[in-house]
Short mmCIF file of C-alpha atoms in Angstrom, two decimals:
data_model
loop_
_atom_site.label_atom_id
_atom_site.label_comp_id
_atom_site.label_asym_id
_atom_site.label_seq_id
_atom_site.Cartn_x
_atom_site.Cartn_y
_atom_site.Cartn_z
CA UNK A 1 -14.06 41.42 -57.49
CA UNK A 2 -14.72 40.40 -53.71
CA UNK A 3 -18.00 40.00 -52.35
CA UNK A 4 -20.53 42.12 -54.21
CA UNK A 5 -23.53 42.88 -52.46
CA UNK A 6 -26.89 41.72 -53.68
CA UNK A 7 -28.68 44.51 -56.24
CA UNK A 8 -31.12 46.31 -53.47
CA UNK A 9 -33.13 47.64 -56.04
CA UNK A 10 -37.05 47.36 -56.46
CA UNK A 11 -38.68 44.55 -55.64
CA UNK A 12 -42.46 44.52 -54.87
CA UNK A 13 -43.78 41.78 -53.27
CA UNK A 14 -45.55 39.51 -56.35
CA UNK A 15 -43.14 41.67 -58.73
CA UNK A 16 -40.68 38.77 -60.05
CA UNK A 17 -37.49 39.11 -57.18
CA UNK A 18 -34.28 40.82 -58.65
CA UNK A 19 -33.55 41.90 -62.15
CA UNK A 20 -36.28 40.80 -64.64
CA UNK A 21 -36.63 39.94 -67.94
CA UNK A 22 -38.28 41.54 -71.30
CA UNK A 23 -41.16 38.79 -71.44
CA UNK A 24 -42.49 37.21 -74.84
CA UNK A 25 -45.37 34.99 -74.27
CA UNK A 26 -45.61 31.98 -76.77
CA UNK A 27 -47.04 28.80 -77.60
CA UNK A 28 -44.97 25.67 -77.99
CA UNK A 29 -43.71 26.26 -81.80
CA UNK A 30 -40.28 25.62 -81.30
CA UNK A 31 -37.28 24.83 -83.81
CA UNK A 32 -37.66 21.16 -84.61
CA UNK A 33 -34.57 18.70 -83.13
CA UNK A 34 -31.97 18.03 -86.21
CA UNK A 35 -30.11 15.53 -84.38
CA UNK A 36 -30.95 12.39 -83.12
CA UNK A 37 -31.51 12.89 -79.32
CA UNK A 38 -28.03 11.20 -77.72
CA UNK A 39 -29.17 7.76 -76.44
CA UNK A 40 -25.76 7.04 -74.35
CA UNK A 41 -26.31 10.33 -72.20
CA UNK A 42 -30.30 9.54 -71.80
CA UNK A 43 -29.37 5.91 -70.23
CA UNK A 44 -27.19 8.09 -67.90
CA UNK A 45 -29.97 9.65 -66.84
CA UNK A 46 -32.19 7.05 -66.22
CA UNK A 47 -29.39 4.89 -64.20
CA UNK A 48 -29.37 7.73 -62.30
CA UNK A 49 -32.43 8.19 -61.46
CA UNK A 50 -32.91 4.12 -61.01
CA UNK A 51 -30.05 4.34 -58.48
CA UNK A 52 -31.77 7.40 -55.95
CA UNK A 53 -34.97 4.89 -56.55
CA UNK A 54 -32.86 2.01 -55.15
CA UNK A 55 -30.39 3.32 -53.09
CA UNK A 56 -31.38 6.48 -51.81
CA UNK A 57 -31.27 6.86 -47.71
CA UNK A 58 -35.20 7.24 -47.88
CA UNK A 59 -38.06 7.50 -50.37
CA UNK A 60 -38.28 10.48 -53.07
CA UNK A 61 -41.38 11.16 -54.91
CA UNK A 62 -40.93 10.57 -58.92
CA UNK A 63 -42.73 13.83 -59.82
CA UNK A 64 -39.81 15.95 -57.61
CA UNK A 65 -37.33 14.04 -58.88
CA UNK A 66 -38.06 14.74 -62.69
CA UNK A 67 -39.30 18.16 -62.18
CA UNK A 68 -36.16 18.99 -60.07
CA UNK A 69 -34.69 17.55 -63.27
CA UNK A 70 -36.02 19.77 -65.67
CA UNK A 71 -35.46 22.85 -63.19
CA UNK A 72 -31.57 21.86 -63.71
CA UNK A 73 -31.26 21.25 -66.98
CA UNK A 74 -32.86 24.89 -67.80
CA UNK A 75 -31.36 26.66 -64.85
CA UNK A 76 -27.62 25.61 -66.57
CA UNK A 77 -28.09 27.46 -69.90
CA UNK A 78 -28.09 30.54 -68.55
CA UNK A 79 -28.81 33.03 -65.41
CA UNK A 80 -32.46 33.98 -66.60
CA UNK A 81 -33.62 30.68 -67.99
CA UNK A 82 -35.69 28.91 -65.64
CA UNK A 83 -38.34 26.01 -64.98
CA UNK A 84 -41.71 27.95 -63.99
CA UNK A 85 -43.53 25.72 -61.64
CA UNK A 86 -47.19 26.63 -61.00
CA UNK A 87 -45.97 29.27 -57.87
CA UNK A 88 -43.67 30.63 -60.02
CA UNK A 89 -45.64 30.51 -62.85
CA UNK A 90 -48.70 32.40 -61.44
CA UNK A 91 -45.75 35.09 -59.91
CA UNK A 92 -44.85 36.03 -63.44
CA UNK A 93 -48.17 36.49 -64.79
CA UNK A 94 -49.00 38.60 -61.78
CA UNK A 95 -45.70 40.29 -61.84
CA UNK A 96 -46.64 41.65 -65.80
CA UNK A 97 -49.97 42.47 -65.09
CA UNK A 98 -49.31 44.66 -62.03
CA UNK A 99 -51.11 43.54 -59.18
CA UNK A 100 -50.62 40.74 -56.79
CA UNK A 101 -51.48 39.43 -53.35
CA UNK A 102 -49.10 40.77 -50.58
CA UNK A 103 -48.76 44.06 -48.22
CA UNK A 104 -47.99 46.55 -50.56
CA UNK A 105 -44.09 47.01 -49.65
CA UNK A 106 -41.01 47.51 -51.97
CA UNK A 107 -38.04 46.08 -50.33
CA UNK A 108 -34.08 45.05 -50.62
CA UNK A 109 -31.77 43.41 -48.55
CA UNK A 110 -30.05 45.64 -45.50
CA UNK A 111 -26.18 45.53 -45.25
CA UNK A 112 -27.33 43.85 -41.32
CA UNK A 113 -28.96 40.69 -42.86
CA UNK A 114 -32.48 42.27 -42.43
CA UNK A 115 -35.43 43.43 -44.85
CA UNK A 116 -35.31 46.76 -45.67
CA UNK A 117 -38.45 48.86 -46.42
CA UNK A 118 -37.75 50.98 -49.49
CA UNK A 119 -41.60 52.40 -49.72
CA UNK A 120 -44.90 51.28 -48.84
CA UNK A 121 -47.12 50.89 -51.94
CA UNK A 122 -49.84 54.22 -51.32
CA UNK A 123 -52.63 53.07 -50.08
CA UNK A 124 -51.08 49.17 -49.48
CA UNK A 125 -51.92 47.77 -45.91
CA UNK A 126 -48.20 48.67 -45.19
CA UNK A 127 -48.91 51.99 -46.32
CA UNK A 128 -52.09 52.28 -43.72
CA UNK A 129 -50.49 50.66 -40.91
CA UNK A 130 -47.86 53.52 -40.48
CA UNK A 131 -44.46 51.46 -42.27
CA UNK A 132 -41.88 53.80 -43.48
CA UNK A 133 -38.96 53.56 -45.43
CA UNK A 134 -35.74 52.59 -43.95
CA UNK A 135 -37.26 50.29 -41.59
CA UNK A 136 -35.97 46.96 -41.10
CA UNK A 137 -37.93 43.58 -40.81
CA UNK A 138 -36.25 41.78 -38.32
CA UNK A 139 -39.59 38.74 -37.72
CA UNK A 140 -41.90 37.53 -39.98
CA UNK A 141 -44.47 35.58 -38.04
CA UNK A 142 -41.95 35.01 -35.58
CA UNK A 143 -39.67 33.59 -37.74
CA UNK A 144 -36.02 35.35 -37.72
CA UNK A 145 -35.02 36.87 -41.09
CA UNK A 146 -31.76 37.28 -40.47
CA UNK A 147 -30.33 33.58 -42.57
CA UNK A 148 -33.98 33.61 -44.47
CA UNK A 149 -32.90 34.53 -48.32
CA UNK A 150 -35.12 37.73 -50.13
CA UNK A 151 -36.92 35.16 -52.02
CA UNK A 152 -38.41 33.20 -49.29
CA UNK A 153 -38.93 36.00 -47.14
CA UNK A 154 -41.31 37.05 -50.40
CA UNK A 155 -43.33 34.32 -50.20
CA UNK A 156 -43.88 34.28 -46.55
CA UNK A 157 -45.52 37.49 -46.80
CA UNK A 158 -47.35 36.77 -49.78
CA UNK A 159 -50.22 34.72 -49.40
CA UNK A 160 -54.13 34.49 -49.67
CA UNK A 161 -56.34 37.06 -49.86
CA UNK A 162 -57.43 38.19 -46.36
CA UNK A 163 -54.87 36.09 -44.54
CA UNK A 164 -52.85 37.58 -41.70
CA UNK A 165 -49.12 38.09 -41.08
CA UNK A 166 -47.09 39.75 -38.31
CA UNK A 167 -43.89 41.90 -39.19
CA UNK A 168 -41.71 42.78 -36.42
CA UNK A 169 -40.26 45.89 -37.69
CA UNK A 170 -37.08 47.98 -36.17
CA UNK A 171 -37.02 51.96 -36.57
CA UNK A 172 -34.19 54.15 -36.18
CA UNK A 173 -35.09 56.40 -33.01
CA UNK A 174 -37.06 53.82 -31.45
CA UNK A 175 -36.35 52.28 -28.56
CA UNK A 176 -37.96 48.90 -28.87
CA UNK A 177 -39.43 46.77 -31.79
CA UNK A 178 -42.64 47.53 -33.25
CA UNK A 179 -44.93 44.88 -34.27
CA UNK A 180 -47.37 44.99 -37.13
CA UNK A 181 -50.11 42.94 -37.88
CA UNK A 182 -51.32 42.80 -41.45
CA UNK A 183 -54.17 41.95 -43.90
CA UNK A 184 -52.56 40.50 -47.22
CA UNK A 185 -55.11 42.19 -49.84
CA UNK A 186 -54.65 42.19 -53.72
CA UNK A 187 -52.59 45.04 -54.90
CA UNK A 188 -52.43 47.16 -57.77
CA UNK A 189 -49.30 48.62 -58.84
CA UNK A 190 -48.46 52.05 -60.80
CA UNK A 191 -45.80 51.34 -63.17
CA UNK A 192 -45.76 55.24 -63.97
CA UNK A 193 -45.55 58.19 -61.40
CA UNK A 194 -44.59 61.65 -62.38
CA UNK A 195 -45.28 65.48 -61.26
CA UNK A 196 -43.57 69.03 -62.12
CA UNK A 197 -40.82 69.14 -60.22
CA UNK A 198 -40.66 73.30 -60.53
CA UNK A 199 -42.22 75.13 -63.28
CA UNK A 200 -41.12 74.04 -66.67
CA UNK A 201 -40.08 70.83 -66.15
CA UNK A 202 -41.46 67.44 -65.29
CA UNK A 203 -40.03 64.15 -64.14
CA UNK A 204 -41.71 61.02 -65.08
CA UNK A 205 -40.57 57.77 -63.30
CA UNK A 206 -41.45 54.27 -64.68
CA UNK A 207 -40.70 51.21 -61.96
CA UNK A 208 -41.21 48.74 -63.79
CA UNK A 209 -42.20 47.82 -67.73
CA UNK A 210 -45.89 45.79 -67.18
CA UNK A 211 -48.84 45.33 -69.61
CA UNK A 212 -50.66 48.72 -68.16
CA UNK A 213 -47.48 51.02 -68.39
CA UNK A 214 -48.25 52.22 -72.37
CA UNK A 215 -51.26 52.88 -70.86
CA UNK A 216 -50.16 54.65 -67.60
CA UNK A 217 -47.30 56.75 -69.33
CA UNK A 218 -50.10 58.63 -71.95
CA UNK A 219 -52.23 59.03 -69.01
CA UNK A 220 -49.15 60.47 -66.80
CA UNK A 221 -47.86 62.69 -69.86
CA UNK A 222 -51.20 64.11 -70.63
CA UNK A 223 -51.94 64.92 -66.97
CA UNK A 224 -48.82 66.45 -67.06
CA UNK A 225 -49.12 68.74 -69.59
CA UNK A 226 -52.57 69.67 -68.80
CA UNK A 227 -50.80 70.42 -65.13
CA UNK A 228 -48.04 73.01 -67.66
CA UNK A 229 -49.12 73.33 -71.10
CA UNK A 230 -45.38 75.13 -71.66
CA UNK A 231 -42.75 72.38 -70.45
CA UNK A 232 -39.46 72.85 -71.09
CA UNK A 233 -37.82 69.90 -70.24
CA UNK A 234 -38.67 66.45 -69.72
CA UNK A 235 -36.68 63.98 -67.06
CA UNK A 236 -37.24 59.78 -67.58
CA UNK A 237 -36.45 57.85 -64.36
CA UNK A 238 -35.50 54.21 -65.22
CA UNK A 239 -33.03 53.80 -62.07
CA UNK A 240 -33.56 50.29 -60.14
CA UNK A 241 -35.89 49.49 -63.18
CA UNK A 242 -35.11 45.76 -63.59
CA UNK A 243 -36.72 45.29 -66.99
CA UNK A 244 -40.13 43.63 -67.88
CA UNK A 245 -43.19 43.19 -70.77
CA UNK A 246 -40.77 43.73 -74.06
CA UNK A 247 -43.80 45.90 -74.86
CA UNK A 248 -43.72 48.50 -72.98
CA UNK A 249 -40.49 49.15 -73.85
CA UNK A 250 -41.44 49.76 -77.27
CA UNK A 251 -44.29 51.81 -76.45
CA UNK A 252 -42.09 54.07 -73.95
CA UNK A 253 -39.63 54.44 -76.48
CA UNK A 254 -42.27 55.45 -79.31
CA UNK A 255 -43.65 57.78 -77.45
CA UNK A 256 -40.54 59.81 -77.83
CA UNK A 257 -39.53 59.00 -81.21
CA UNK A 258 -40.23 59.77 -84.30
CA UNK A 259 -43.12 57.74 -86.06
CA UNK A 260 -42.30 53.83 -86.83
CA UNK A 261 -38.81 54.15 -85.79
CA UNK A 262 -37.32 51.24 -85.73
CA UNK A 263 -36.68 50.85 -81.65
CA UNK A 264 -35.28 47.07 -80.66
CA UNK A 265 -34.02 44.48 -83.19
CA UNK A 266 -33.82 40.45 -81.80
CA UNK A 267 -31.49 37.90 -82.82
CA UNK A 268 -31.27 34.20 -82.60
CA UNK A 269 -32.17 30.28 -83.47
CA UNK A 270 -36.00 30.35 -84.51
CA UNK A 271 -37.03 32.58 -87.47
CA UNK A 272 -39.75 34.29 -85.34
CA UNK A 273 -36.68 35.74 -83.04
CA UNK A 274 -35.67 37.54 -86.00
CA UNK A 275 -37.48 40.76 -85.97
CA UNK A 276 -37.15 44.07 -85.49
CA UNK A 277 -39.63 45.96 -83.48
CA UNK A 278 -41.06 49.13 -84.63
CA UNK A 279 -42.84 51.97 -82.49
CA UNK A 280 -46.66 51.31 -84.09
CA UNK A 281 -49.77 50.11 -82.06
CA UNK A 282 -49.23 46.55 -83.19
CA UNK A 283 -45.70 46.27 -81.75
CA UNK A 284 -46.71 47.84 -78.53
CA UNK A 285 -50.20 47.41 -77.64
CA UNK A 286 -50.42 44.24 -75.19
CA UNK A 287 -54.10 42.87 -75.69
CA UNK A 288 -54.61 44.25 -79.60
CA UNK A 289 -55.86 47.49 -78.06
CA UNK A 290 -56.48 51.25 -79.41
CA UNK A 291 -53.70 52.93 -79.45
CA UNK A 292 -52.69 54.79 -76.29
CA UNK A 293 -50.44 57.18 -77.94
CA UNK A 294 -52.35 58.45 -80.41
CA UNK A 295 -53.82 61.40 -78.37
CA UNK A 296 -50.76 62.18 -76.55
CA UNK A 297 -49.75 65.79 -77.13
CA UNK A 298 -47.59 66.78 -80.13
CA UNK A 299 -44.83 68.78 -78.41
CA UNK A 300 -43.75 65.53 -76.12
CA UNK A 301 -41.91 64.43 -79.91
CA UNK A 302 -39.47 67.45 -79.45
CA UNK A 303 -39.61 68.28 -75.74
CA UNK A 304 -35.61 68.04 -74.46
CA UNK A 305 -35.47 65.04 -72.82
CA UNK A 306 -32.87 63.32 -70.25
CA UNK A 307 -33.08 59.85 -68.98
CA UNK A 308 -31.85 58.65 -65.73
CA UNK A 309 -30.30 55.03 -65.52
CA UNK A 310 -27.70 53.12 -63.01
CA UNK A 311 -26.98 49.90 -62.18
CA UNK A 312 -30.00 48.65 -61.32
CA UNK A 313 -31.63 49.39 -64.99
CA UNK A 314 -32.09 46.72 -66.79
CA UNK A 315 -33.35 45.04 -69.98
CA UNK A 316 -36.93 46.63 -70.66
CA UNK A 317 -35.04 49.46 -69.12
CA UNK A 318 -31.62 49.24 -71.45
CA UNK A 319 -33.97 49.06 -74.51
CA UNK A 320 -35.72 52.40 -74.11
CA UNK A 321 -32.47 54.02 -72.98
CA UNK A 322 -30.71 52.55 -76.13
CA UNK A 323 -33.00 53.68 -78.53
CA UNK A 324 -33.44 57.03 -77.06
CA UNK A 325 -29.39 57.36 -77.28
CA UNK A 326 -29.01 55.73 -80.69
CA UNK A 327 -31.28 58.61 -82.26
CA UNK A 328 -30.02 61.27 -80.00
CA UNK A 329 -33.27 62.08 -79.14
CA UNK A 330 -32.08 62.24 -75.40
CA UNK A 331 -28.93 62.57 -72.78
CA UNK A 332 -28.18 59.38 -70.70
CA UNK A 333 -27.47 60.26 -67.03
CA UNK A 334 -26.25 58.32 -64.32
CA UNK A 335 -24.37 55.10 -64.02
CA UNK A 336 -23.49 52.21 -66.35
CA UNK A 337 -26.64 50.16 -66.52
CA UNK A 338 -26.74 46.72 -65.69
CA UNK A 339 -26.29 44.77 -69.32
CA UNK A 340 -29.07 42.28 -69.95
CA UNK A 341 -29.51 41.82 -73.17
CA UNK A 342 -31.65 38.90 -73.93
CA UNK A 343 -35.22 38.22 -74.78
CA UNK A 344 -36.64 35.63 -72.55
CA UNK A 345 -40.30 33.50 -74.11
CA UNK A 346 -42.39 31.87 -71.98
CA UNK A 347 -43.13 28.28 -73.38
CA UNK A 348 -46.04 27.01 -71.63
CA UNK A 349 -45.63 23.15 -70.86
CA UNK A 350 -49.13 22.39 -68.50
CA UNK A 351 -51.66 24.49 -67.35
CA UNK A 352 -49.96 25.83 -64.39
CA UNK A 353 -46.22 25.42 -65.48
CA UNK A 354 -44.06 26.80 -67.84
CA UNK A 355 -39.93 27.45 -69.00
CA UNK A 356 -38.91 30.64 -69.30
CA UNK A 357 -36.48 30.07 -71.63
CA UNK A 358 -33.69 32.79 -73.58
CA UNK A 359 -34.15 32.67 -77.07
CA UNK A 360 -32.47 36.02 -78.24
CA UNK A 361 -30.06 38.47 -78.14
CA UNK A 362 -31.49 41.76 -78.43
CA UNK A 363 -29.91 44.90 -80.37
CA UNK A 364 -30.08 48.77 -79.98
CA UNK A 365 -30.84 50.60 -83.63
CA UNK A 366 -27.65 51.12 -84.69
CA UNK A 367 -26.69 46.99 -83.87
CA UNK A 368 -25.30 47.47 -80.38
CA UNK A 369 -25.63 44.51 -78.49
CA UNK A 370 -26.21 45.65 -74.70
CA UNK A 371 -25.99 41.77 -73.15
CA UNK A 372 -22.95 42.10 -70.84
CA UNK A 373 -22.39 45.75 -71.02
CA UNK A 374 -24.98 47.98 -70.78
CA UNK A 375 -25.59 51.56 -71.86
CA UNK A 376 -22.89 53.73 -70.93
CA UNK A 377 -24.35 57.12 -70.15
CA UNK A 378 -23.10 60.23 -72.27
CA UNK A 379 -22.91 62.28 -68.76
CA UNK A 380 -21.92 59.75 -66.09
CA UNK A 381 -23.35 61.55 -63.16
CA UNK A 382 -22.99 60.19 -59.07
CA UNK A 383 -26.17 58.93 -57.52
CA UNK A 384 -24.78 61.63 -54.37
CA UNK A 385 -22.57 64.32 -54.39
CA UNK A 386 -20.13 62.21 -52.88
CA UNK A 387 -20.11 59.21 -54.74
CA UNK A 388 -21.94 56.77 -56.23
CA UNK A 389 -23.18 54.95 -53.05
CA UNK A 390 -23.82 51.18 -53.73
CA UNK A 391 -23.86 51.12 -57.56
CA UNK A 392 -20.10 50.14 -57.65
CA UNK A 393 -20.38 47.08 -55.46
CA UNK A 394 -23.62 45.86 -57.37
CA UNK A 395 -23.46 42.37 -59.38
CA UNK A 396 -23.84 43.37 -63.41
CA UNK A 397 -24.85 40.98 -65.50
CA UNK A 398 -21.08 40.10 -66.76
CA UNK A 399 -20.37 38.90 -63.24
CA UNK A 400 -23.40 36.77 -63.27
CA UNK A 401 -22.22 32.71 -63.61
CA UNK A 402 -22.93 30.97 -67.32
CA UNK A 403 -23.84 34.80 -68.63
CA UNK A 404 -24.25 35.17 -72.25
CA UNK A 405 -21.21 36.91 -73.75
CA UNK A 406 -21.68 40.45 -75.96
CA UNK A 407 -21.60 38.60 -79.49
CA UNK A 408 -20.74 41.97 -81.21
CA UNK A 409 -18.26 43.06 -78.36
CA UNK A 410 -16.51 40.02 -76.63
CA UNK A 411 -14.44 42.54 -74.41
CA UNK A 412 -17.57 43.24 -72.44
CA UNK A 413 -17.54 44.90 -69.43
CA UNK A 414 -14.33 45.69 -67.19
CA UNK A 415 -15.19 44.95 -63.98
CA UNK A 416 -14.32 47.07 -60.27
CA UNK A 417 -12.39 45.06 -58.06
CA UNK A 418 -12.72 47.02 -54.68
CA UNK A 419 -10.63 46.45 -51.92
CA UNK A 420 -12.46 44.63 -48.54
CA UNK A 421 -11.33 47.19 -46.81
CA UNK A 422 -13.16 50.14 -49.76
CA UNK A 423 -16.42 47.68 -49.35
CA UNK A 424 -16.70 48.45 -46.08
CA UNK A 425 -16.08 51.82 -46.28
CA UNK A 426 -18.76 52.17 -48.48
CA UNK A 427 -21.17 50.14 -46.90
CA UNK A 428 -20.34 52.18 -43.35
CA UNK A 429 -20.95 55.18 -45.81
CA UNK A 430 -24.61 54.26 -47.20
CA UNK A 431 -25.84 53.53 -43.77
CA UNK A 432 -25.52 56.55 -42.17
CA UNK A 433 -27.23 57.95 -45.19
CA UNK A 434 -31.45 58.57 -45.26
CA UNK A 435 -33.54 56.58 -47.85
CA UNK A 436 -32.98 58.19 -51.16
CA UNK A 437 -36.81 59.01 -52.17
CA UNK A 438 -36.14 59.58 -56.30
CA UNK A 439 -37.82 62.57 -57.50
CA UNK A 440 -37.45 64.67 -54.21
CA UNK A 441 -35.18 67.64 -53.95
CA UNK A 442 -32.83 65.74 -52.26
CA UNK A 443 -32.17 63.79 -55.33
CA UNK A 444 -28.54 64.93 -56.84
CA UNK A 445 -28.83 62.86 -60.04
CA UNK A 446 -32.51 64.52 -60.70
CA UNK A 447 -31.14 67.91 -59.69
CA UNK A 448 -27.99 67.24 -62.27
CA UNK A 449 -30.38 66.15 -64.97
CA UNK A 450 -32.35 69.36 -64.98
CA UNK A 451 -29.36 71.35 -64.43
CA UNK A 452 -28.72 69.80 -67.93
CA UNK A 453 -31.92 70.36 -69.35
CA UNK A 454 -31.57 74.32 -68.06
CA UNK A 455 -27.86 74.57 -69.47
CA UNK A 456 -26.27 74.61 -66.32
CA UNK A 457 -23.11 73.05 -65.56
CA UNK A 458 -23.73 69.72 -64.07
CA UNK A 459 -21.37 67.65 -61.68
CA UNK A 460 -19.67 64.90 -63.48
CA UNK A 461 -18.93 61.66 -62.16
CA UNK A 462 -15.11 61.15 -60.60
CA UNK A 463 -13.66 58.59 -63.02
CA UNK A 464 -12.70 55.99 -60.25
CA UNK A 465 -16.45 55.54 -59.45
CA UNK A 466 -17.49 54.44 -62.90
CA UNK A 467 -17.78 50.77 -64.37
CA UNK A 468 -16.50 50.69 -68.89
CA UNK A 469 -16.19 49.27 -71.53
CA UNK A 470 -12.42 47.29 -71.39
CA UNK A 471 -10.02 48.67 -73.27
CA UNK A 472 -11.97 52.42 -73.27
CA UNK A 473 -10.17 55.71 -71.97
CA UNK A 474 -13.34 56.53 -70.25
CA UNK A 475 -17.12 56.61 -70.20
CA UNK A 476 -19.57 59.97 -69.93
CA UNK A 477 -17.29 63.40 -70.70
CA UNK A 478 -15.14 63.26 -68.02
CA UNK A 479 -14.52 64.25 -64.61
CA UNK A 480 -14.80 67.68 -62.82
CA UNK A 481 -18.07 69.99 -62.22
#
């Protein structure tokens, strides 16, 4: 479909970089080999690797050479399967716990080649030292970022405790560059934020699905209530949620549902990926802990409910908006999300290194398979009044190289296929636009969804700006106001 741009959606600095995965953490019990292990293809190998020995221009180090190895071998299954090494490793577990080492930003690529600042982190030594969204990072310790890809610019600014780093940072209205100089500092991360938008109804936003969020969510909701004992309406924000900790899916979902409702079913080789998932403390609660739902009030089980979703929500993200449609229990507003479908385990191989390897499909109640499609919202709404900004020119998991295919759909996803010449208008288009802050009353999608929730009419989606299923008429209810 052209050049797509790169999904600019959260991405906090220790958070794992781009869309992530719902996690399962396990020890090596895997399916035992049936076949004899095919000697002609092994001697392949090791020629190989005898002639780089021999022949090579200059030396290479055996360990690089078999763990660069191993990193192909995984990386060619599939676009989330990956050789952990002890960085990456230590990223992840940070990443699912919710704090890390860094300076407290949330950032995405700029349409100019440059870093741009979606928040600061409260309280984050960005936060303190005055950055604001919309700025761009043109330097990091000198060191041009224009060329530099997202993921290395990450780990430049992450880093030690206590250790410095300078960020040259450009802001619209000012006339030269202004310099920062930061104190990297360990950071904890709020996978919940929420408040009462006006009286009546509340909007709850989850960024990302870690161990604390079960946690965070009953602590949110309750505040919440306490805050409006008399809510009327309810919105979830899962946009630019890229997935995470399988569990707190479940335990999002369960809030909402009925008791033990069945809320995610997984699919594939080993026995143990057989399962389906069901919204009690033991399927939910990360560390065997008491159960943060329990106390929660009653009324959030009936409370009308609409959940916000586009592009950028995936996995974690897919499963709590799946369930949520399958039993009805809430409207779907927003964009088709991203598709991602499969569980990912962790199979730890050393101390410091793992393979994060995909080891099932994973199913909606009523057997949808999401991999490679995504939820389609029942009330495809614009992210502006005027369109759907970026969303249409973000990569979805179907355009994503060696992707899994939808084994209970194989017609997938019907890709856009804009013209150069539409890409750029678009991308002209989102510039001159402010930083969309979600939950403000500048946001049109949130301002659609509680239009819903009041029984107002709500502004559809135009039907060229939406991404469905091939072979469907259309997705949502149509077009027009």
């Amino acid at each position: 479909m052209g050049k797509k741009l790169k999904n600019t959606g959260l991405i906090g600095l220790g958070v794992v970089a781009g869309i992530a995965v719902s996690l399962q953490f396990s020890a090596m019990a895997q399916k035992p080999v049936e076949q004899p292990l095919p000697l002609e293809e092994l001697r392949q190998l090791a020629d190989v690797y005898g002639l780089i020995k021999s022949d090579y221009v200059e030396k290479v180090d055996d360990k690089k050479l078999l763990t660069e190895a191993i990193s192909g071998m995984v990386a060619s299954l599939d676009p989330h399967s990956a050789y952990l090494d002890k960085r990456a490793y230590a990223e992840l577990r940070e990443g699912s716990q919710g704090k890390f080492v860094g300076l407290g930003i949330e950032i995405g690529e700029s349409e100019d080649g440059y870093i741009k600042i979606v928040a600061p982190i409260e309280d984050s030594p960005a936060w303190r030292a005055g950055i604001k969204p919309g700025d761009l990072i043109s330097r990091l310790d000198n060191s041009p970022v224009k060329g530099m890809s997202l993921e290395d610019s990450i780990k430049k600014m992450r880093g030690e405790p206590h250790s410095k780093v300078s960020l040259t940072v450009l802001r619209k209205g000012e006339p030269e560059p202004l310099v920062f100089q930061l104190t990297r500092e360990e950071i904890q991360q709020k996978s919940v934020k929420g408040k009462i938008v006006e009286p009546g109804y509340a909007w709850l936003r989850i960024a990302q699905f870690q161990d604390p969020t079960v946690d965070d969510l009953a602590a949110k909701i309750t505040e919440l209530y306490k805050q409006d004992p008399n809510l009327k309406g309810l919105v979830l924000d899962l946009r630019n949620d890229p997935g995470g900790v399988l569990q707190g899916a479940i335990g999002v979902a369960a809030a909402f549902l009925p008791k033990d409702a069945a809320i995610v079913s997984t699919n594939g080789q080993l026995s143990d990926s057989k399962q389906i998932f069901y919204g009690r403390p033991e399927y939910y609660a990360v560390h065997n802990e008491s159960d943060a739902l329990a106390k929660l009030p009653a009324a959030i089980k009936q409370i009308p409910l609409a959940v916000l979703v586009n592009s950028g929500s995936a996995s974690a993200s897919e499963i709590v908006a799946g369930a949520l449609q399958d039993y009805k229990r809430a409207q779907i507003i927003g964009s088709q999300t991203f598709g991602k479908g499969s569980v990912q385990t962790i199979r730890q191989l050393t101390a410091d290194t793992a393979v994060k390897l995909t080891t099932a499909r994973y199913y909606t109640p009523n057997g949808r398979s999401i991999q490679a499609k995504g939820i389609v919202p029942d009330l495809a709404v614009d992210e502006y009044a005027d369109g759907d900004g970026l969303n249409a020119l973000r990569p979805r998991e179907a355009d994503l190289d060696k992707h899994l295919v939808n084994d209970r759909d194989q017609e997938g996803v019907r890709a856009r296929h804009e013209e150069p010449e539409e890409q750029l208008r678009l991308v002209a288009q989102e510039k001159k636009r402010k930083p969309l802050e979600y939950g403000s009353g500048e946001d049109f999608q949130l301002q659609q969804a509680l239009n819903h929730l009041k029984g107002l009419p709500v502004q559809m989606a135009r039907p060229e700006t939406r991404v469905v299923q091939a072979g469907a008429a259309s997705a949502g209810h149509g077009g027009g106001k």
